[in-house]
Amino acid sequence: MPRRPRFTKKQALMIVGLSMLMGQFLWQHMRPGHSFEEDSSRTSCRVLRVNDGDTFSCDLNGNGRVDAPIERIRLLGIDTPETRYGLSKRLQKKVKKGQPFSEEAKAFTEKQLPPYHTVSLSWDVSRQDRYGRSLAVVYVSPSDTQSLNERLLAEGLAVTLFYEPNTRDKSKFEAIEQAAFQARKGLWKTHAN
């Protein structure tokens, strides 16, 4: 009778981890009606909660919870005013409310991204920021041509913010920001000429 191979605890954990990754890959890529071509441009994700105007949490792997940090999505190419949530724990104790227009930006994003709504994510060159959050351009529905990122800029609730190498939409976003500035929307209402 052949002997069964023995694995160390470390090897067994590696096998289990690789099996889980393979299962997640197959779930993402092999479900009915899904093609690999979709992944090159957009990935689906189910919204769980909105953290602030430019950050939300979603369920990418279908387990119904947030597996931080990669399932925290940061809207790419924009920056909204910080709510208290975006501040350090020390500052949260001192500050009663967030920056001007932070609540408006969060409310706008919450309206666009209700809980359990499925959105489409589009990636640029680098998929994560230095905090491990996924960086994405977010489309509220698969057929949308205007992203949530662009909508926030158009309403004057965000400013452009780009870091190399993720500059794919820079000129388009800057043009939208300039139009909101000229129309004195949101953040730009009180800005002098």
XYZ file of N, CA and C in Angstrom:
579
model
N 0.837 -1.167 0.000
C 0.000 0.000 0.000
C 0.896 1.249 0.000
N 0.666 2.175 -0.979
C 1.503 3.372 -1.045
C 1.247 4.286 0.149
N 2.303 4.939 0.589
C 2.194 5.847 1.729
C 1.640 7.196 1.286
N 0.767 7.709 2.083
C 0.186 9.023 1.826
C 1.230 10.081 2.177
N 1.402 11.090 1.293
C 2.414 12.110 1.615
C 2.009 12.907 2.851
N 2.995 13.255 3.638
C 2.748 14.052 4.830
C 3.134 15.501 4.531
N 2.289 16.402 4.994
C 2.559 17.817 4.792
C 2.805 18.476 6.136
N 3.712 19.440 6.121
C 3.885 20.245 7.332
C 2.680 21.173 7.451
N 2.534 21.750 8.603
C 1.409 22.670 8.825
C 1.479 23.848 7.853
N 2.685 24.331 7.607
C 2.882 25.457 6.692
C 2.482 25.069 5.265
N 2.875 23.877 4.829
C 2.514 23.409 3.487
C 1.005 23.222 3.352
N 0.383 22.689 4.384
C -1.064 22.477 4.354
C -1.796 23.814 4.257
N -1.348 24.812 5.026
C -1.961 26.139 4.965
C -1.775 26.777 3.591
N -0.606 26.565 2.982
C -0.377 27.086 1.634
C -1.320 26.439 0.629
N -1.524 25.148 0.743
C -2.425 24.428 -0.163
C -3.854 24.937 0.004
N -4.287 25.108 1.256
C -5.634 25.614 1.518
C -5.766 27.032 0.958
N -4.770 27.885 1.184
C -4.801 29.262 0.680
C -4.873 29.310 -0.833
N -4.051 28.489 -1.492
C -4.081 28.448 -2.959
C -5.415 27.919 -3.470
N -5.979 26.956 -2.772
C -7.295 26.435 -3.160
C -8.366 27.512 -3.058
N -8.289 28.312 -1.984
C -9.259 29.397 -1.813
C -9.099 30.440 -2.914
N -7.852 30.798 -3.247
C -7.627 31.758 -4.327
C -8.144 31.226 -5.661
N -7.900 29.958 -5.922
C -8.386 29.350 -7.159
C -9.909 29.349 -7.194
N -10.537 29.057 -6.059
C -12.000 29.080 -5.985
C -12.541 30.473 -6.255
N -11.893 31.490 -5.666
C -12.325 32.870 -5.898
C -12.149 33.233 -7.368
N -11.024 32.847 -7.958
C -10.782 33.127 -9.375
C -11.852 32.475 -10.242
N -12.142 31.213 -9.971
C -13.152 30.516 -10.768
C -14.526 31.132 -10.580
N -14.860 31.545 -9.343
C -16.161 32.163 -9.100
C -16.264 33.469 -9.882
N -15.189 34.254 -9.893
C -15.201 35.543 -10.588
C -15.242 35.385 -12.108
N -14.566 34.364 -12.630
C -14.361 34.300 -14.072
C -15.141 33.231 -14.810
N -15.704 32.278 -14.120
C -16.329 31.165 -14.817
C -17.830 31.062 -14.594
N -18.435 32.054 -13.970
C -19.873 31.965 -13.783
C -20.575 32.138 -15.131
N -21.799 31.612 -15.276
C -22.494 31.683 -16.554
C -22.656 33.122 -17.039
N -22.430 33.313 -18.333
C -22.600 34.623 -18.942
C -21.433 35.563 -18.729
N -20.378 35.089 -18.073
C -19.229 35.932 -17.795
C -18.120 35.581 -18.775
N -17.478 36.593 -19.332
C -16.367 36.322 -20.241
C -15.118 37.017 -19.733
N -13.957 36.527 -20.137
C -12.712 37.123 -19.708
C -12.551 38.533 -20.257
N -13.162 38.825 -21.390
C -13.066 40.148 -21.976
C -13.646 41.208 -21.034
N -14.680 40.849 -20.254
C -15.274 41.806 -19.316
C -14.239 42.294 -18.313
N -13.374 41.398 -17.855
C -12.431 41.735 -16.804
C -11.412 42.765 -17.221
N -11.069 42.815 -18.505
C -10.066 43.764 -18.928
C -10.568 45.192 -18.792
N -11.878 45.395 -18.827
C -12.389 46.751 -18.722
C -13.132 47.014 -17.411
N -13.996 46.108 -16.983
C -14.800 46.343 -15.775
C -14.981 45.069 -14.957
N -15.106 45.271 -13.645
C -15.364 44.191 -12.705
C -16.601 44.570 -11.894
N -17.474 43.611 -11.622
C -18.674 43.883 -10.826
C -18.374 43.750 -9.345
N -19.124 44.507 -8.562
C -18.963 44.484 -7.114
C -20.276 44.933 -6.486
N -20.636 44.332 -5.352
C -21.876 44.673 -4.660
C -21.568 45.610 -3.498
N -22.202 46.781 -3.489
C -21.957 47.808 -2.473
C -22.458 47.319 -1.117
N -21.638 47.516 -0.082
C -22.056 47.180 1.276
C -22.310 48.443 2.099
N -21.423 49.435 1.992
C -21.649 50.705 2.698
C -20.757 51.787 2.093
N -21.205 53.024 2.245
C -20.432 54.182 1.805
C -19.735 54.753 3.028
N -18.423 54.921 2.931
C -17.649 55.454 4.055
C -17.615 56.978 4.030
N -17.343 57.528 2.865
C -17.409 58.970 2.659
C -17.593 59.231 1.176
N -17.415 60.475 0.740
C -17.720 60.809 -0.651
C -16.929 60.060 -1.689
N -15.696 59.669 -1.366
C -14.858 59.003 -2.361
C -14.397 57.601 -1.963
N -14.995 57.028 -0.933
C -14.614 55.692 -0.479
C -15.855 54.899 -0.089
N -15.914 53.651 -0.542
C -16.996 52.775 -0.128
C -16.465 51.361 0.001
N -17.236 50.521 0.655
C -16.848 49.123 0.833
C -17.761 48.259 -0.003
N -17.186 47.213 -0.569
C -17.994 46.353 -1.422
C -17.581 44.893 -1.250
N -18.419 44.041 -1.782
C -18.222 42.593 -1.718
C -17.773 42.127 -3.096
N -16.461 41.988 -3.269
C -15.917 41.547 -4.555
C -15.937 40.033 -4.705
N -15.821 39.314 -3.591
C -15.680 37.862 -3.692
C -16.950 37.087 -3.365
N -18.062 37.784 -3.143
C -19.342 37.106 -2.968
C -19.591 36.470 -1.619
N -18.816 36.865 -0.590
C -19.035 36.247 0.721
C -19.907 37.103 1.641
N -20.394 38.257 1.147
C -21.318 39.077 1.915
C -20.681 39.961 2.959
N -19.360 40.068 2.967
C -18.693 40.936 3.937
C -17.491 41.603 3.268
N -16.910 42.552 3.971
C -15.754 43.270 3.457
C -14.487 42.572 3.935
N -13.672 42.156 3.001
C -12.371 41.600 3.338
C -11.343 42.709 3.142
N -11.174 43.517 4.190
C -10.290 44.683 4.113
C -8.850 44.242 3.904
N -8.015 45.050 3.297
C -8.328 46.376 2.794
C -8.799 46.389 1.343
N -8.626 45.293 0.598
C -8.851 45.361 -0.851
C -10.297 45.555 -1.264
N -11.221 45.355 -0.378
C -12.614 45.564 -0.744
C -13.116 46.922 -0.272
N -12.189 47.779 0.104
C -12.502 49.190 0.297
C -12.097 49.863 -1.006
N -13.057 50.481 -1.661
C -12.812 51.072 -2.968
C -12.648 52.579 -2.818
N -11.573 53.104 -3.365
C -11.290 54.543 -3.368
C -11.480 55.018 -4.796
N -12.345 56.028 -4.984
C -12.602 56.542 -6.319
C -11.329 57.160 -6.888
N -10.954 56.710 -8.044
C -9.701 57.081 -8.681
C -9.778 58.464 -9.320
N -8.755 59.272 -9.129
C -8.634 60.551 -9.814
C -9.368 61.709 -9.180
N -10.030 61.471 -8.047
C -10.749 62.555 -7.377
C -10.478 62.533 -5.879
N -10.827 63.638 -5.235
C -10.742 63.726 -3.783
C -11.931 64.542 -3.311
N -12.688 64.008 -2.366
C -13.813 64.741 -1.786
C -13.399 65.218 -0.396
N -14.079 66.240 0.131
C -13.774 66.695 1.486
C -13.957 65.553 2.493
N -13.120 65.559 3.503
C -13.131 64.483 4.505
C -14.270 64.643 5.504
N -14.987 63.552 5.739
C -15.934 63.502 6.842
C -15.117 63.193 8.091
N -15.735 63.142 9.228
C -15.002 62.745 10.439
C -14.404 61.359 10.257
N -15.097 60.499 9.480
C -14.620 59.128 9.254
C -13.228 59.120 8.634
N -12.943 60.087 7.776
C -11.663 60.129 7.089
C -10.524 60.663 7.932
N -10.820 61.169 9.109
C -9.792 61.729 9.970
C -9.228 60.662 10.911
N -8.058 60.939 11.460
C -7.451 60.010 12.423
C -8.324 59.939 13.670
N -8.188 58.871 14.432
C -8.963 58.680 15.666
C -8.758 59.856 16.628
N -7.539 60.350 16.717
C -7.226 61.467 17.608
C -7.983 62.715 17.178
N -8.001 62.983 15.860
C -8.705 64.168 15.366
C -10.219 64.010 15.436
N -10.725 62.789 15.284
C -12.171 62.569 15.362
C -12.720 63.018 16.716
N -11.927 62.847 17.778
C -12.363 63.256 19.119
C -12.443 64.770 19.242
N -11.591 65.483 18.508
C -11.535 66.933 18.598
C -12.502 67.623 17.633
N -12.765 67.004 16.499
C -13.553 67.634 15.446
C -14.998 67.153 15.524
N -15.920 68.081 15.561
C -17.347 67.726 15.663
C -17.944 67.314 14.314
N -17.461 67.911 13.230
C -17.962 67.539 11.908
C -16.820 67.607 10.911
N -17.057 67.084 9.732
C -16.021 67.032 8.708
C -15.814 68.377 8.021
N -15.022 68.348 6.953
C -14.735 69.546 6.177
C -15.995 70.026 5.449
N -16.027 71.309 5.054
C -17.184 71.813 4.302
C -17.460 70.956 3.063
N -18.712 70.660 2.817
C -19.221 69.854 1.712
C -18.916 68.357 1.844
N -18.339 67.941 2.984
C -18.068 66.512 3.163
C -19.361 65.716 3.279
N -20.326 66.243 4.017
C -21.601 65.534 4.177
C -22.388 65.507 2.872
N -22.315 66.598 2.094
C -23.002 66.641 0.803
C -22.404 65.612 -0.156
N -21.069 65.518 -0.176
C -20.402 64.541 -1.042
C -20.763 63.116 -0.626
N -20.772 62.857 0.673
C -21.132 61.518 1.161
C -22.585 61.200 0.819
N -23.488 62.163 1.024
C -24.908 61.943 0.719
C -25.110 61.669 -0.774
N -24.385 62.394 -1.620
C -24.480 62.184 -3.069
C -24.036 60.764 -3.425
N -22.920 60.340 -2.859
C -22.399 58.994 -3.123
C -23.350 57.936 -2.581
N -23.917 58.153 -1.390
C -24.878 57.190 -0.826
C -26.115 57.057 -1.711
N -26.552 58.160 -2.283
C -27.725 58.114 -3.165
C -27.414 57.314 -4.430
N -26.191 57.460 -4.943
C -25.787 56.749 -6.153
C -25.489 55.266 -5.885
N -25.021 54.972 -4.670
C -24.582 53.616 -4.319
C -25.362 53.072 -3.123
N -26.640 52.745 -3.305
C -27.393 52.185 -2.175
C -26.843 50.807 -1.802
N -27.043 50.373 -0.552
C -26.554 49.057 -0.138
C -27.069 47.935 -1.048
N -26.193 47.000 -1.336
C -26.453 45.791 -2.130
C -26.670 46.075 -3.607
N -26.416 47.307 -4.042
C -26.487 47.640 -5.457
C -25.192 47.163 -6.120
N -25.296 46.579 -7.295
C -24.109 46.115 -8.008
C -23.604 47.216 -8.923
N -22.325 47.522 -8.794
C -21.679 48.541 -9.614
C -20.569 47.901 -10.436
N -20.076 48.643 -11.412
C -18.957 48.183 -12.235
C -17.730 49.016 -11.911
N -16.608 48.351 -11.758
C -15.343 49.010 -11.449
C -14.415 48.920 -12.651
N -13.776 50.029 -12.958
C -12.792 50.066 -14.040
C -11.450 50.438 -13.424
N -10.404 49.733 -13.818
C -9.088 49.903 -13.204
C -8.171 50.691 -14.122
N -7.147 51.280 -13.550
C -6.086 51.917 -14.321
C -4.838 51.051 -14.155
N -3.670 51.635 -14.214
C -2.426 50.869 -14.154
C -2.224 50.219 -12.790
N -2.238 51.023 -11.732
C -2.035 50.520 -10.379
C -3.394 50.323 -9.724
N -3.660 49.125 -9.210
C -4.983 48.821 -8.673
C -5.146 49.124 -7.197
N -4.059 49.469 -6.489
C -4.177 49.750 -5.055
C -3.391 50.990 -4.686
N -3.874 51.693 -3.637
C -3.126 52.829 -3.120
C -2.222 52.362 -1.986
N -1.545 53.298 -1.361
C -0.580 52.925 -0.314
C -1.252 52.363 0.931
N -2.574 52.539 1.070
C -3.316 51.994 2.204
C -3.931 50.632 1.882
N -3.696 50.126 0.674
C -4.229 48.824 0.283
C -5.631 48.876 -0.280
N -6.221 50.076 -0.389
C -7.562 50.190 -0.957
C -7.491 50.027 -2.467
N -8.530 49.461 -3.050
C -8.595 49.327 -4.499
C -8.950 50.673 -5.104
N -8.258 51.042 -6.166
C -8.480 52.310 -6.856
C -9.290 52.040 -8.118
N -10.440 52.698 -8.261
C -11.296 52.395 -9.403
C -12.108 53.599 -9.848
N -12.435 53.568 -11.132
C -13.460 54.445 -11.680
C -14.730 53.620 -11.563
N -15.791 54.202 -10.988
C -16.991 53.445 -10.634
C -18.167 53.859 -11.514
N -18.810 52.850 -12.099
C -20.002 53.064 -12.918
C -21.192 52.489 -12.158
N -22.216 53.328 -11.940
C -23.367 52.944 -11.140
C -24.142 51.801 -11.790
N -24.208 51.785 -13.113
C -24.817 50.652 -13.821
C -23.897 50.264 -14.971
N -23.953 49.007 -15.410
C -23.037 48.536 -16.448
C -23.122 49.319 -17.760
N -24.270 49.913 -18.049
C -24.426 50.630 -19.318
C -24.025 52.104 -19.221
N -23.666 52.582 -18.014
C -23.304 53.989 -17.841
C -22.069 54.355 -18.652
N -22.105 55.563 -19.198
C -20.916 56.098 -19.866
C -20.245 57.149 -18.993
N -21.000 57.733 -18.046
C -20.421 58.688 -17.110
C -20.240 57.997 -15.759
N -19.042 58.095 -15.225
C -18.726 57.431 -13.954
C -19.196 58.263 -12.768
N -19.262 57.619 -11.612
C -19.556 58.319 -10.362
C -18.476 59.355 -10.094
N -17.235 59.036 -10.416
C -16.123 59.960 -10.244
C -16.413 61.263 -10.996
N -16.861 61.134 -12.245
C -17.178 62.301 -13.070
C -18.380 63.067 -12.518
N -19.381 62.357 -12.024
C -20.583 63.002 -11.477
C -20.244 63.855 -10.259
N -19.391 63.337 -9.383
C -18.978 64.107 -8.213
C -18.231 65.373 -8.624
N -17.363 65.259 -9.629
C -16.649 66.432 -10.136
C -17.626 67.436 -10.742
N -18.586 66.946 -11.538
C -19.555 67.818 -12.214
C -20.433 68.574 -11.226
N -20.715 67.953 -10.067
C -21.534 68.607 -9.038
C -20.707 69.538 -8.143
N -19.400 69.578 -8.370
C -18.538 70.420 -7.545
C -18.310 69.846 -6.163
N -18.487 68.551 -6.010
C -18.320 67.900 -4.706
C -16.970 67.202 -4.573
N -16.117 67.348 -5.589
C -14.798 66.720 -5.578
C -13.841 67.576 -6.398
N -12.566 67.373 -6.145
C -11.508 67.978 -6.956
C -10.681 66.848 -7.553
N -9.978 67.153 -8.628
C -9.145 66.114 -9.242
C -7.916 65.869 -8.373
N -7.486 64.624 -8.352
C -6.289 64.233 -7.606
C -5.719 62.988 -8.283
N -4.585 63.151 -8.943
C -3.975 62.048 -9.681
C -2.570 61.775 -9.179
N -2.257 60.512 -9.084
C -0.902 60.068 -8.761
C -0.446 59.129 -9.863
N 0.798 59.293 -10.285
C 1.383 58.382 -11.277
C 1.325 56.961 -10.740
N 1.090 55.957 -11.522
C 0.929 55.967 -12.972
C -0.536 56.068 -13.410
N -1.462 56.293 -12.486
C -2.898 56.296 -12.807
C -3.360 57.657 -13.319
N -3.105 57.920 -14.585
C -3.454 59.213 -15.166
C -4.310 59.080 -16.422
N -4.909 57.928 -16.634
C -5.683 57.653 -17.850
C -6.756 58.713 -18.105
N -7.514 59.120 -17.098
C -8.650 60.027 -17.272
C -8.345 61.463 -16.854
N -7.082 61.796 -16.685
C -6.708 63.092 -16.120
C -7.282 64.266 -16.908
N -7.093 64.328 -18.199
C -7.563 65.494 -18.961
C -9.085 65.584 -18.965
N -9.770 64.455 -19.066
C -11.236 64.457 -19.039
C -11.740 64.949 -17.685
N -11.180 64.442 -16.583
C -11.603 64.846 -15.250
C -11.316 66.328 -14.995
N -10.157 66.803 -15.444
C -9.814 68.211 -15.248
C -10.775 69.124 -16.000
N -11.232 68.709 -17.184
C -12.197 69.507 -17.953
C -13.543 69.569 -17.222
N -13.961 68.461 -16.629
C -15.220 68.434 -15.862
C -15.097 69.315 -14.629
N -13.966 69.236 -13.939
C -13.726 70.074 -12.762
C -13.756 71.552 -13.144
N -13.144 71.898 -14.268
C -13.115 73.289 -14.732
C -14.528 73.793 -15.030
N -15.365 72.959 -15.637
C -16.756 73.339 -15.928
C -17.536 73.590 -14.629
N -17.325 72.752 -13.613
C -17.996 72.940 -12.313
C -17.508 74.224 -11.652
N -16.215 74.500 -11.789
C -15.638 75.731 -11.241
C -16.276 76.950 -11.901
N -16.367 76.941 -13.221
C -16.940 78.079 -13.948
C -18.423 78.264 -13.631
N -19.131 77.157 -13.356
C -20.557 77.230 -13.016
C -20.774 77.502 -11.529
N -19.684 77.593 -10.745
C -19.740 77.832 -9.297
C -20.615 76.805 -8.578
N -20.370 75.538 -8.858
C -21.130 74.460 -8.214
C -20.393 73.948 -6.987
N -21.159 73.525 -5.983
C -20.599 72.861 -4.805
C -19.487 73.630 -4.133
N -18.311 73.018 -4.086
C -17.139 73.606 -3.443
C -16.776 74.969 -4.028
N -17.154 75.182 -5.269
C -16.746 76.385 -5.986
C -17.745 77.536 -5.838
N -18.825 77.361 -5.065
C -19.850 78.405 -4.920
C -19.280 79.726 -4.434
N -18.437 79.665 -3.445
C -17.924 80.899 -2.837
C -16.558 81.281 -3.348
N -16.018 80.527 -4.291
C -14.679 80.801 -4.813
C -14.710 82.056 -5.685
N -13.802 82.996 -5.432
C -13.763 84.240 -6.195
C -13.212 83.996 -7.605
N -13.587 84.856 -8.523
C -13.077 84.768 -9.917
C -11.604 84.990 -9.989
